[in-house]
mmCIF file of C-alpha atoms in Angstrom:
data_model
loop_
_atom_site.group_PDB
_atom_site.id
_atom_site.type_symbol
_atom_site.label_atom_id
_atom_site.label_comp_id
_atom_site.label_asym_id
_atom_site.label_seq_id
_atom_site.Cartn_x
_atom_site.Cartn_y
_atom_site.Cartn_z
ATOM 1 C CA UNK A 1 167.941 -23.450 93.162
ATOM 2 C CA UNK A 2 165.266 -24.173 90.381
ATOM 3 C CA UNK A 3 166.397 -24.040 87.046
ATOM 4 C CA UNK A 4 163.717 -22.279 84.533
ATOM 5 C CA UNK A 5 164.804 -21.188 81.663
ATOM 6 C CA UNK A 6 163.998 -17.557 81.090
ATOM 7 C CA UNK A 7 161.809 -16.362 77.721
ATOM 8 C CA UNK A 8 163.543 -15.913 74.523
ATOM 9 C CA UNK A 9 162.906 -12.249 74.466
ATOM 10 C CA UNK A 10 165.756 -11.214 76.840
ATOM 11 C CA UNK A 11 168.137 -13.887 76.065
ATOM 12 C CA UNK A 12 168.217 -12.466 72.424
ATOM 13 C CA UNK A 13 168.140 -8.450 73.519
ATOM 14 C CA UNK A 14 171.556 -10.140 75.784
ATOM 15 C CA UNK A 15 173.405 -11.716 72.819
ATOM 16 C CA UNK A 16 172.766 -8.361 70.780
ATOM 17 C CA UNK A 17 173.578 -6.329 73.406
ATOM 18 C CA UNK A 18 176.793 -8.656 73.313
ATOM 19 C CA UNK A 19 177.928 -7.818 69.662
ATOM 20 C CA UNK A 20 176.844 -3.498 70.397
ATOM 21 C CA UNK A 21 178.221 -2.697 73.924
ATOM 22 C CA UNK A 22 180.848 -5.616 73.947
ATOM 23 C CA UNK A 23 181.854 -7.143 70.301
ATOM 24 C CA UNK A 24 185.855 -7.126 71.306
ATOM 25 C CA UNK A 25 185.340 -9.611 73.926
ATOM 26 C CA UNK A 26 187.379 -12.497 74.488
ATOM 27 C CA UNK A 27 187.788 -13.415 78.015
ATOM 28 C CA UNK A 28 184.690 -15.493 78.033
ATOM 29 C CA UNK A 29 184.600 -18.047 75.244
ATOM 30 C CA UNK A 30 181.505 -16.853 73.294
ATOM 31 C CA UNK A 31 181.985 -19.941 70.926
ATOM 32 C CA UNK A 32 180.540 -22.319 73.530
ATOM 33 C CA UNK A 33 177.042 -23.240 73.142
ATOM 34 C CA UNK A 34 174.374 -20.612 73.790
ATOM 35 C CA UNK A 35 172.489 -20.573 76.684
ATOM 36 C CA UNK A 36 169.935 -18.922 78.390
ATOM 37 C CA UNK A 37 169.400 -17.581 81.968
ATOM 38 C CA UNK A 38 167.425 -18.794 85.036
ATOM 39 C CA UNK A 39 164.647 -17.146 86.379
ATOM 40 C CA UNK A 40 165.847 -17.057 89.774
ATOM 41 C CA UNK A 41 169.437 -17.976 89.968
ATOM 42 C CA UNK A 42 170.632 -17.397 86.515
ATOM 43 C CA UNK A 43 172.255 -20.644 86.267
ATOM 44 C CA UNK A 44 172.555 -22.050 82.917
ATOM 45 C CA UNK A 45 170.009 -24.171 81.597
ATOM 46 C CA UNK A 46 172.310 -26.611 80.294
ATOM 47 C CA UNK A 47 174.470 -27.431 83.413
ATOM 48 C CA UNK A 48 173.038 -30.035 86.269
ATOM 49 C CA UNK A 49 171.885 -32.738 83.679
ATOM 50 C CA UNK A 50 169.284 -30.121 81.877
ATOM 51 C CA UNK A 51 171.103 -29.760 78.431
ATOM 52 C CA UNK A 52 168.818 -28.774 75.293
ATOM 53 C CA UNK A 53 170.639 -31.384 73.638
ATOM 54 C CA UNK A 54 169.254 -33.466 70.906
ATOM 55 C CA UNK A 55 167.691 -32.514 68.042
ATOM 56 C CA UNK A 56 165.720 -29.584 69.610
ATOM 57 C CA UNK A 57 168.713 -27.973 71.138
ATOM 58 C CA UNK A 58 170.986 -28.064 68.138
ATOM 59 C CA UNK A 59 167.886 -26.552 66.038
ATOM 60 C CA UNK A 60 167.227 -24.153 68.802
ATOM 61 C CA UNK A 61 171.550 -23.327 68.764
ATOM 62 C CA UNK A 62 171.182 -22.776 65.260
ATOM 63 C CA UNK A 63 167.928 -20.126 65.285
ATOM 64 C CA UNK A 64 169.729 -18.266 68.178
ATOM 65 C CA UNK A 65 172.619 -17.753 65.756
ATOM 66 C CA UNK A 66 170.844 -16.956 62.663
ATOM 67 C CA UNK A 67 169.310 -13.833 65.009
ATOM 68 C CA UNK A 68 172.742 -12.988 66.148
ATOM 69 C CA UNK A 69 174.275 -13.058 62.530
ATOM 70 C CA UNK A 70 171.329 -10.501 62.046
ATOM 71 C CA UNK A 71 172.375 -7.923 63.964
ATOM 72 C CA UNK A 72 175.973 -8.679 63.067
ATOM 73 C CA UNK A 73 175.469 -8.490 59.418
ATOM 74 C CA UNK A 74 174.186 -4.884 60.189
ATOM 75 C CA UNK A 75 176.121 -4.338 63.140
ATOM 76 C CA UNK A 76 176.294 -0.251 62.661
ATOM 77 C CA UNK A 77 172.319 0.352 62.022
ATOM 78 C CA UNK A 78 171.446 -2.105 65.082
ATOM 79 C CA UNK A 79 173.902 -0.209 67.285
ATOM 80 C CA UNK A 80 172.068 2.884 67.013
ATOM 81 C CA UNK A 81 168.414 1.073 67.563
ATOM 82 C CA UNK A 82 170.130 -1.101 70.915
ATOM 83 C CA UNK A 83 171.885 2.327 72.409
ATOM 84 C CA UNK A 84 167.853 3.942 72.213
ATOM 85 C CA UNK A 85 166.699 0.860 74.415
ATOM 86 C CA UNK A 86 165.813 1.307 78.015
ATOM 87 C CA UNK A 87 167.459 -2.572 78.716
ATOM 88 C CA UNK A 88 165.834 -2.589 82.577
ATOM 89 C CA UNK A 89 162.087 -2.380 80.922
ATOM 90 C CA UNK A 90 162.344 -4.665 78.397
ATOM 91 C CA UNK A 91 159.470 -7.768 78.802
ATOM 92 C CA UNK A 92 160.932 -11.126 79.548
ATOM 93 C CA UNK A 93 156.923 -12.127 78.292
ATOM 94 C CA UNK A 94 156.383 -9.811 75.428
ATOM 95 C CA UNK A 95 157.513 -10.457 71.643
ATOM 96 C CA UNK A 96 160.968 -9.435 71.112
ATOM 97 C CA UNK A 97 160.166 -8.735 66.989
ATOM 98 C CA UNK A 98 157.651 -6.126 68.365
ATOM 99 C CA UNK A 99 160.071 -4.761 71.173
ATOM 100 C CA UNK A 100 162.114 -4.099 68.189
ATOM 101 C CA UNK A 101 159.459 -2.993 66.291
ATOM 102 C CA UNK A 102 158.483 -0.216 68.654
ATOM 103 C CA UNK A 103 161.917 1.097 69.401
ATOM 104 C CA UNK A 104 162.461 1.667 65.583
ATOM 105 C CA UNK A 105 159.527 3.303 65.169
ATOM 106 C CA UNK A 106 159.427 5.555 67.974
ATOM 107 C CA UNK A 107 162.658 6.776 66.731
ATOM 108 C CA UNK A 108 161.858 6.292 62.985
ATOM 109 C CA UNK A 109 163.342 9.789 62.114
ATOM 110 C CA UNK A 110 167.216 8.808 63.498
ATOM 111 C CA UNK A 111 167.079 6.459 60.513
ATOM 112 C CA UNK A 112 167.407 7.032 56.560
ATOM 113 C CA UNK A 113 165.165 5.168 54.690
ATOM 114 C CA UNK A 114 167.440 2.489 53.561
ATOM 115 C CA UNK A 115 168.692 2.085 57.494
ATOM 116 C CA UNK A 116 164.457 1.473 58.193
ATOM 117 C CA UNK A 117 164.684 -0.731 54.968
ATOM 118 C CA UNK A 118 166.918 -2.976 56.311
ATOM 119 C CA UNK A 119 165.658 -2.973 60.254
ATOM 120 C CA UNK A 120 162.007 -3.813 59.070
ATOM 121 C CA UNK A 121 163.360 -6.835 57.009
ATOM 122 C CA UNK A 122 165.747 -7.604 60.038
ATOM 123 C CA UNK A 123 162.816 -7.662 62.250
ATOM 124 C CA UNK A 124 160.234 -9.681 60.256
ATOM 125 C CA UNK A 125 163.072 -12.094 59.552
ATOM 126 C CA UNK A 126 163.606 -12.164 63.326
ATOM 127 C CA UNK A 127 159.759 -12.621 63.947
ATOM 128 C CA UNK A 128 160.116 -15.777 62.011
ATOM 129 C CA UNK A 129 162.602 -17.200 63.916
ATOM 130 C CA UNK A 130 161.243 -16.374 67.137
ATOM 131 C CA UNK A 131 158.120 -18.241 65.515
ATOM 132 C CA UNK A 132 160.411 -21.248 65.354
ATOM 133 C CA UNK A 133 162.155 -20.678 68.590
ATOM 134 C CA UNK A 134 158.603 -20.362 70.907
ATOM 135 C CA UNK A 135 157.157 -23.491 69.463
ATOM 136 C CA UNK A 136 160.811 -25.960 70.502
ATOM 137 C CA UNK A 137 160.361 -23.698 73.422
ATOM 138 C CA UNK A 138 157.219 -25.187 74.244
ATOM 139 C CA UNK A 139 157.910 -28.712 73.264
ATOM 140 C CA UNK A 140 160.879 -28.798 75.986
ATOM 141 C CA UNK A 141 159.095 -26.953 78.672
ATOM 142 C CA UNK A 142 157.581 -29.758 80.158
ATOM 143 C CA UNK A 143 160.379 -31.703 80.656
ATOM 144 C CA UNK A 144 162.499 -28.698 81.998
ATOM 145 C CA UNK A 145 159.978 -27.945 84.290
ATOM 146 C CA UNK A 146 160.586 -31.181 85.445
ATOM 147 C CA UNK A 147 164.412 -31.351 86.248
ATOM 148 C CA UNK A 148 163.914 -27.837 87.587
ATOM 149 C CA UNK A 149 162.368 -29.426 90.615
ATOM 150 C CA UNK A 150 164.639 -31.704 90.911
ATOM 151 C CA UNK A 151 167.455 -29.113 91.140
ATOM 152 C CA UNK A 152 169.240 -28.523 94.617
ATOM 153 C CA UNK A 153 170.222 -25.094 95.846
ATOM 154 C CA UNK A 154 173.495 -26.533 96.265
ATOM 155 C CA UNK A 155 173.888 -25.780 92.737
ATOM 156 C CA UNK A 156 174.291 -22.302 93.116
ATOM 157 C CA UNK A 157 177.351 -21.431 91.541
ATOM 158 C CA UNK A 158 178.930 -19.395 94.961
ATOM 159 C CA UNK A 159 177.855 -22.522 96.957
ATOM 160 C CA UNK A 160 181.400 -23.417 97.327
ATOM 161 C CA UNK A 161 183.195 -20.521 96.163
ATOM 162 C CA UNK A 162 187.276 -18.998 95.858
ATOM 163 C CA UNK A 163 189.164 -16.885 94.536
ATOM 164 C CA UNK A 164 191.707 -14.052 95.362
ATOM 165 C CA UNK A 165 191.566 -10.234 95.451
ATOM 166 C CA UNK A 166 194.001 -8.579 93.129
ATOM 167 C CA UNK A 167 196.794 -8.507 96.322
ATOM 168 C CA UNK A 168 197.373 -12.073 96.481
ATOM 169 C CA UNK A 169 194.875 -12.510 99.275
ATOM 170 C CA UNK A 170 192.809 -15.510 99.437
ATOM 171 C CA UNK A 171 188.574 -15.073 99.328
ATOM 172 C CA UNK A 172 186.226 -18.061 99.858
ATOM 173 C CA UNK A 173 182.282 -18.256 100.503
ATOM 174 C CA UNK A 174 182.209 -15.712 103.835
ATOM 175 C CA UNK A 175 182.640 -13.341 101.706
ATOM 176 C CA UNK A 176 178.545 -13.977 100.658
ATOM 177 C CA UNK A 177 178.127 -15.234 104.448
ATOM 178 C CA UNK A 178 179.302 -11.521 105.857
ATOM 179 C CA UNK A 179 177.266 -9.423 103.755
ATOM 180 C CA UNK A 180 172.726 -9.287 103.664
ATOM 181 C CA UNK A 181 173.230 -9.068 99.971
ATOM 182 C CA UNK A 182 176.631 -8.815 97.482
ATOM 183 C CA UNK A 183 176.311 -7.153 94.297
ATOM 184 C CA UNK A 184 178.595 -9.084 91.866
ATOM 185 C CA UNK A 185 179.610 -7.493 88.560
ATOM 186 C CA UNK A 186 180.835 -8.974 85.527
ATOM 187 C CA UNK A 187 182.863 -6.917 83.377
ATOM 188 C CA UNK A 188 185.841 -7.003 81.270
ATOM 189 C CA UNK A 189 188.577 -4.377 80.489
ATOM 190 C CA UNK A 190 187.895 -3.847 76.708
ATOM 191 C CA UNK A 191 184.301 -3.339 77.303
ATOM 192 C CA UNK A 192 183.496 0.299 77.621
ATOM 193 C CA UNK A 193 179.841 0.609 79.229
ATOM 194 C CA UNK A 194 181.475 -1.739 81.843
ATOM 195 C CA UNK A 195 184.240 0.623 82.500
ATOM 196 C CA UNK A 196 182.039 3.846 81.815
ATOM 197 C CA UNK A 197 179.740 2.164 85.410
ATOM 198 C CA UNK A 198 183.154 1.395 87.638
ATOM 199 C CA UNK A 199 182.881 5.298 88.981
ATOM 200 C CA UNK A 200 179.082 4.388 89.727
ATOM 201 C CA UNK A 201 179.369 0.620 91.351
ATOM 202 C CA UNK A 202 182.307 2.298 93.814
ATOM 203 C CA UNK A 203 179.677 4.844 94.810
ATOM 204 C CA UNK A 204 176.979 2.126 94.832
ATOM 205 C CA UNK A 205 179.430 0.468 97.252
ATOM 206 C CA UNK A 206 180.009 3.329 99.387
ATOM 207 C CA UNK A 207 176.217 3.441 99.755
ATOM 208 C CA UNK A 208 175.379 0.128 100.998
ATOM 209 C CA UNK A 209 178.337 -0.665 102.661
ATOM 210 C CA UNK A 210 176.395 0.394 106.293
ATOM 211 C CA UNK A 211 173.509 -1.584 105.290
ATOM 212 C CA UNK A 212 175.227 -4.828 105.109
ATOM 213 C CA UNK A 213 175.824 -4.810 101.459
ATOM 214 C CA UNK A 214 179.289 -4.882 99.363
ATOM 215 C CA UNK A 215 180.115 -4.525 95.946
ATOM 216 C CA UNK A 216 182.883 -7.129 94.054
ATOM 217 C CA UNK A 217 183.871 -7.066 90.736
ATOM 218 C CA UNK A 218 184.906 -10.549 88.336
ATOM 219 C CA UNK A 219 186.834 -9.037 85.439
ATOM 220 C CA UNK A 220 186.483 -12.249 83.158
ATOM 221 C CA UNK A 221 190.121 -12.010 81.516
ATOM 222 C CA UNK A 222 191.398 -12.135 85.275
ATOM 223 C CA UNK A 223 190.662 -15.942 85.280
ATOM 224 C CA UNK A 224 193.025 -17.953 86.983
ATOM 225 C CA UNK A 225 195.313 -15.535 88.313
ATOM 226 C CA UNK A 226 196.377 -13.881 84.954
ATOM 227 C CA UNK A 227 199.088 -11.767 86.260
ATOM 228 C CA UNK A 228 198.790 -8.825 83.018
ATOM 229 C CA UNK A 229 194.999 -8.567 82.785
ATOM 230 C CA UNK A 230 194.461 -8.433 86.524
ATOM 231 C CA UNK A 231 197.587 -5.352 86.339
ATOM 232 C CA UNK A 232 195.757 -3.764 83.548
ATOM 233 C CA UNK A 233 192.492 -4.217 85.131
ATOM 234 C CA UNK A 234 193.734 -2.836 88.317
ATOM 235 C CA UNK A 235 195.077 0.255 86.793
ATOM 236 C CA UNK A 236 191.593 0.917 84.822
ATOM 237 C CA UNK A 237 190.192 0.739 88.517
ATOM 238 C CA UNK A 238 192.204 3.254 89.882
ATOM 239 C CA UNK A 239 191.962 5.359 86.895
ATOM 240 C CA UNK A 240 187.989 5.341 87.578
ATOM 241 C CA UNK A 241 188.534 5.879 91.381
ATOM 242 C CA UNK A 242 186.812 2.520 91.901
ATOM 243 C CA UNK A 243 188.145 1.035 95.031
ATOM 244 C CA UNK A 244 186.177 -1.505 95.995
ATOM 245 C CA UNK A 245 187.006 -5.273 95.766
ATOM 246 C CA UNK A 246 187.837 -6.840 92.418
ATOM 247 C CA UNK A 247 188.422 -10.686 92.304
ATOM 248 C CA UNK A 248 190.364 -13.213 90.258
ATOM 249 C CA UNK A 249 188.639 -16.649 89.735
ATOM 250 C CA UNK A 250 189.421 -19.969 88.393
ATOM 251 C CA UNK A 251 187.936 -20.360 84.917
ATOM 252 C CA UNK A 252 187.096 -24.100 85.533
ATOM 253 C CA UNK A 253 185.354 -23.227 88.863
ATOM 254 C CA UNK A 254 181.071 -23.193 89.017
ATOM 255 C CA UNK A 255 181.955 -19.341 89.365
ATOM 256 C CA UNK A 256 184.260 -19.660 86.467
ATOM 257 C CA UNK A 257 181.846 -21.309 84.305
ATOM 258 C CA UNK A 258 179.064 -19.477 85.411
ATOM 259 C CA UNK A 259 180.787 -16.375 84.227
ATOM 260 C CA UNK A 260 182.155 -17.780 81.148
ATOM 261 C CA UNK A 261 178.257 -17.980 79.798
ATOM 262 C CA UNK A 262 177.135 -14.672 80.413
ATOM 263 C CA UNK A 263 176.735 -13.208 77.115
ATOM 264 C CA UNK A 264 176.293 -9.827 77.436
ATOM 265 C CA UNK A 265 178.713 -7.000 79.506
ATOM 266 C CA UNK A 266 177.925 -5.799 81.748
ATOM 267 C CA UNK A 267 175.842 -7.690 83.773
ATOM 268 C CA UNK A 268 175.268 -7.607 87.372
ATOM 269 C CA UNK A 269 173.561 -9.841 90.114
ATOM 270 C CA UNK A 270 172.504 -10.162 93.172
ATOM 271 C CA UNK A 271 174.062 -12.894 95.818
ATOM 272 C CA UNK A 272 171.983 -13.146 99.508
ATOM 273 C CA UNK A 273 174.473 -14.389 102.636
ATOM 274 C CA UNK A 274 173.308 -18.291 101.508
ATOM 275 C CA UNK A 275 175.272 -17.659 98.281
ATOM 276 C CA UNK A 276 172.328 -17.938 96.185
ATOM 277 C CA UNK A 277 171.634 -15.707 93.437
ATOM 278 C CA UNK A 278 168.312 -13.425 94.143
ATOM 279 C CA UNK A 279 166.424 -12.062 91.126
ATOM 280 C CA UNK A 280 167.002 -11.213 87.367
ATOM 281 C CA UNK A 281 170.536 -10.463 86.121
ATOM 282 C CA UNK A 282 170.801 -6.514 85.436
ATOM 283 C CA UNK A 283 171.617 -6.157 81.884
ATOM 284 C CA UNK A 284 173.583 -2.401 80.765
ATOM 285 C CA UNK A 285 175.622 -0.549 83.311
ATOM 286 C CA UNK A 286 174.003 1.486 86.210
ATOM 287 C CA UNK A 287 175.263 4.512 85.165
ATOM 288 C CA UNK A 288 172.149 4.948 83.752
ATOM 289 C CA UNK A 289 170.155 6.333 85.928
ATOM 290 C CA UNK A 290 166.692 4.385 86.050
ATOM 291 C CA UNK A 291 169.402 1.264 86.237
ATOM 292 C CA UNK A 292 170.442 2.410 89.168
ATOM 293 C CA UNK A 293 167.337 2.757 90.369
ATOM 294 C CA UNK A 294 166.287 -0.491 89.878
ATOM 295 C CA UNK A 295 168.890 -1.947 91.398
ATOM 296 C CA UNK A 296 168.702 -0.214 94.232
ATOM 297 C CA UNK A 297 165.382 -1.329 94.927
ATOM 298 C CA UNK A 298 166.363 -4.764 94.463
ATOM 299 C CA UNK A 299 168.961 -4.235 96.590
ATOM 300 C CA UNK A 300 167.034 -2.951 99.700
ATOM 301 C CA UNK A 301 164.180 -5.996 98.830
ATOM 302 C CA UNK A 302 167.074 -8.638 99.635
ATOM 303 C CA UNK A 303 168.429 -6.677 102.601
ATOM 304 C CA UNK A 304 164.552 -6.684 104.322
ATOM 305 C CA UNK A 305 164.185 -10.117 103.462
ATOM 306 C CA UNK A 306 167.264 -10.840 105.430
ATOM 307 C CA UNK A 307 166.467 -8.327 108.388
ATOM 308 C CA UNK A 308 163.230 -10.839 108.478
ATOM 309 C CA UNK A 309 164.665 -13.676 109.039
#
């Protein structure tokens, strides 16, 4: 699997969707260093011997946390410009000051002057940094470029994969190897968009089910075997009639790890029968509509593209 690192735009609408939908979380250790996603397999870019470390990665560490403190600093006014977002359109290539930009002003009127007071000098401070951000961006891309291609598939994170289902019983890699395409979901049980979706991924199960596709859930304060999350996370299940399969994982497992990085809740990806990961992560919970959609599609792309082969 190549590892590119993805633009800055949608790593930084990810950590703020962290702090709106999810800021309670603390299953996955959000201390760690910040990193982005991969194009196509959403492995982190600082795993496999490609670490922004140095001087460029600390600085670029330290600009992705002056934009979080941003929205954290004004946590209430920013939650009201994230939940107008449409998270499945936003452009990976565009500028994420302007994205910003755009929402607040094509919903200028939900805000009192001082709350567009203090998102227009949020935003220009943000444009700044991104300033900063694009031009280490493009002094490491080069050299990323370069250990990308010298990545193996092997690294995919469900290459060599286990865990168990919240009855004791065991799960290893068939579990990619039986299905055309699994739809993994990362949630955790004090994050309510991920348990608004559960009612939606069990009927997004029941869908695909007879086209060779399964839904599984990671709840990240499961890791290894926690016997009181995974009993409060399997009661939330059955309170939101979602019956399909939930797993418990190792923290210090690829999977584990993998999971431990994601920074914003939920977020949901696509696995082909290989065990790589196919695609962009979705971002938001597909109980929105034109998320469910989109995923869909996706969905039915990796199922042909198995069928073809």
């Amino acid at each position: 699997m190549k590892t590119k690192k993805i633009l800055i735009p949608v790593f930084t609408l990810s950590a703020a969707l962290l702090l709106t939908a999810c800021s309670g979380k603390e299953a996955a250790d959000t201390t760690k260093t910040q990193k982005t996603q991969t194009e196509a397999g959403t492995e982190s870019v600082t795993e496999s011997g490609t670490e922004t470390t140095g001087t460029s990665g600390t600085k670029l560490d330290d600009l992705y946390q002056q934009e979080n403190q941003i929205f954290a600093d004004h946590e209430d006014v920013w939650n009201k410009v994230f939940g107008m977002m449409n998270k499945s359109t936003a452009d990976p290539s565009g500028n994420y000051a302007d994205y910003l930009a755009d929402t607040v002003d094509s919903n200028k009127d939900s805000f009192s002057e001082d709350e567009l007071k203090t998102l227009t000098d949020d935003i220009e401070t943000i444009r700044k940094i991104e300033e900063q951000i694009a031009e280490l961006e493009n002094d490491t891309t080069t050299s990323e470029d370069t250990d990308a291609e010298n990545n193996s598939e092997d690294a995919s994170p469900f290459r060599d994969f286990s865990g168990q289902d919240y009855d004791g019983n065991t799960v290893d890699e068939s579990l990619f190897s039986n299905n055309a395409v699994t739809v993994v979901n990362f949630w955790f049980t004090g994050c309510k968009p991920c348990v608004a979706e559960l009612s939606k991924l069990n009927e997004l199960n029941d869908a695909i089910k007879s086209m060779g596709g399964e839904v599984v859930g990671i709840n990240t304060e499961t890791f290894d075997a926690n016997k009181d999350a995974i009993k409060e996370a399997a009661s939330i299940l059955e309170s939101q009639g979602a019956k399909y399969r939930n797993l418990s994982i190792d923290s210090d497992s690829a999977a584990g790890k993998y999971a431990s990085d994601i920074m914003a809740f939920p977020t949901t990806i696509l696995v082909d029968r290989n065990g790589n990961i196919v695609g962009e992560p979705m971002l938001g919970g597909i109980d929105n509509q034109d998320n469910y959609d989109t995923l869909m599609k996706q969905i039915q792309s990796v199922i042909d593209a198995d069928s073809a082969k």
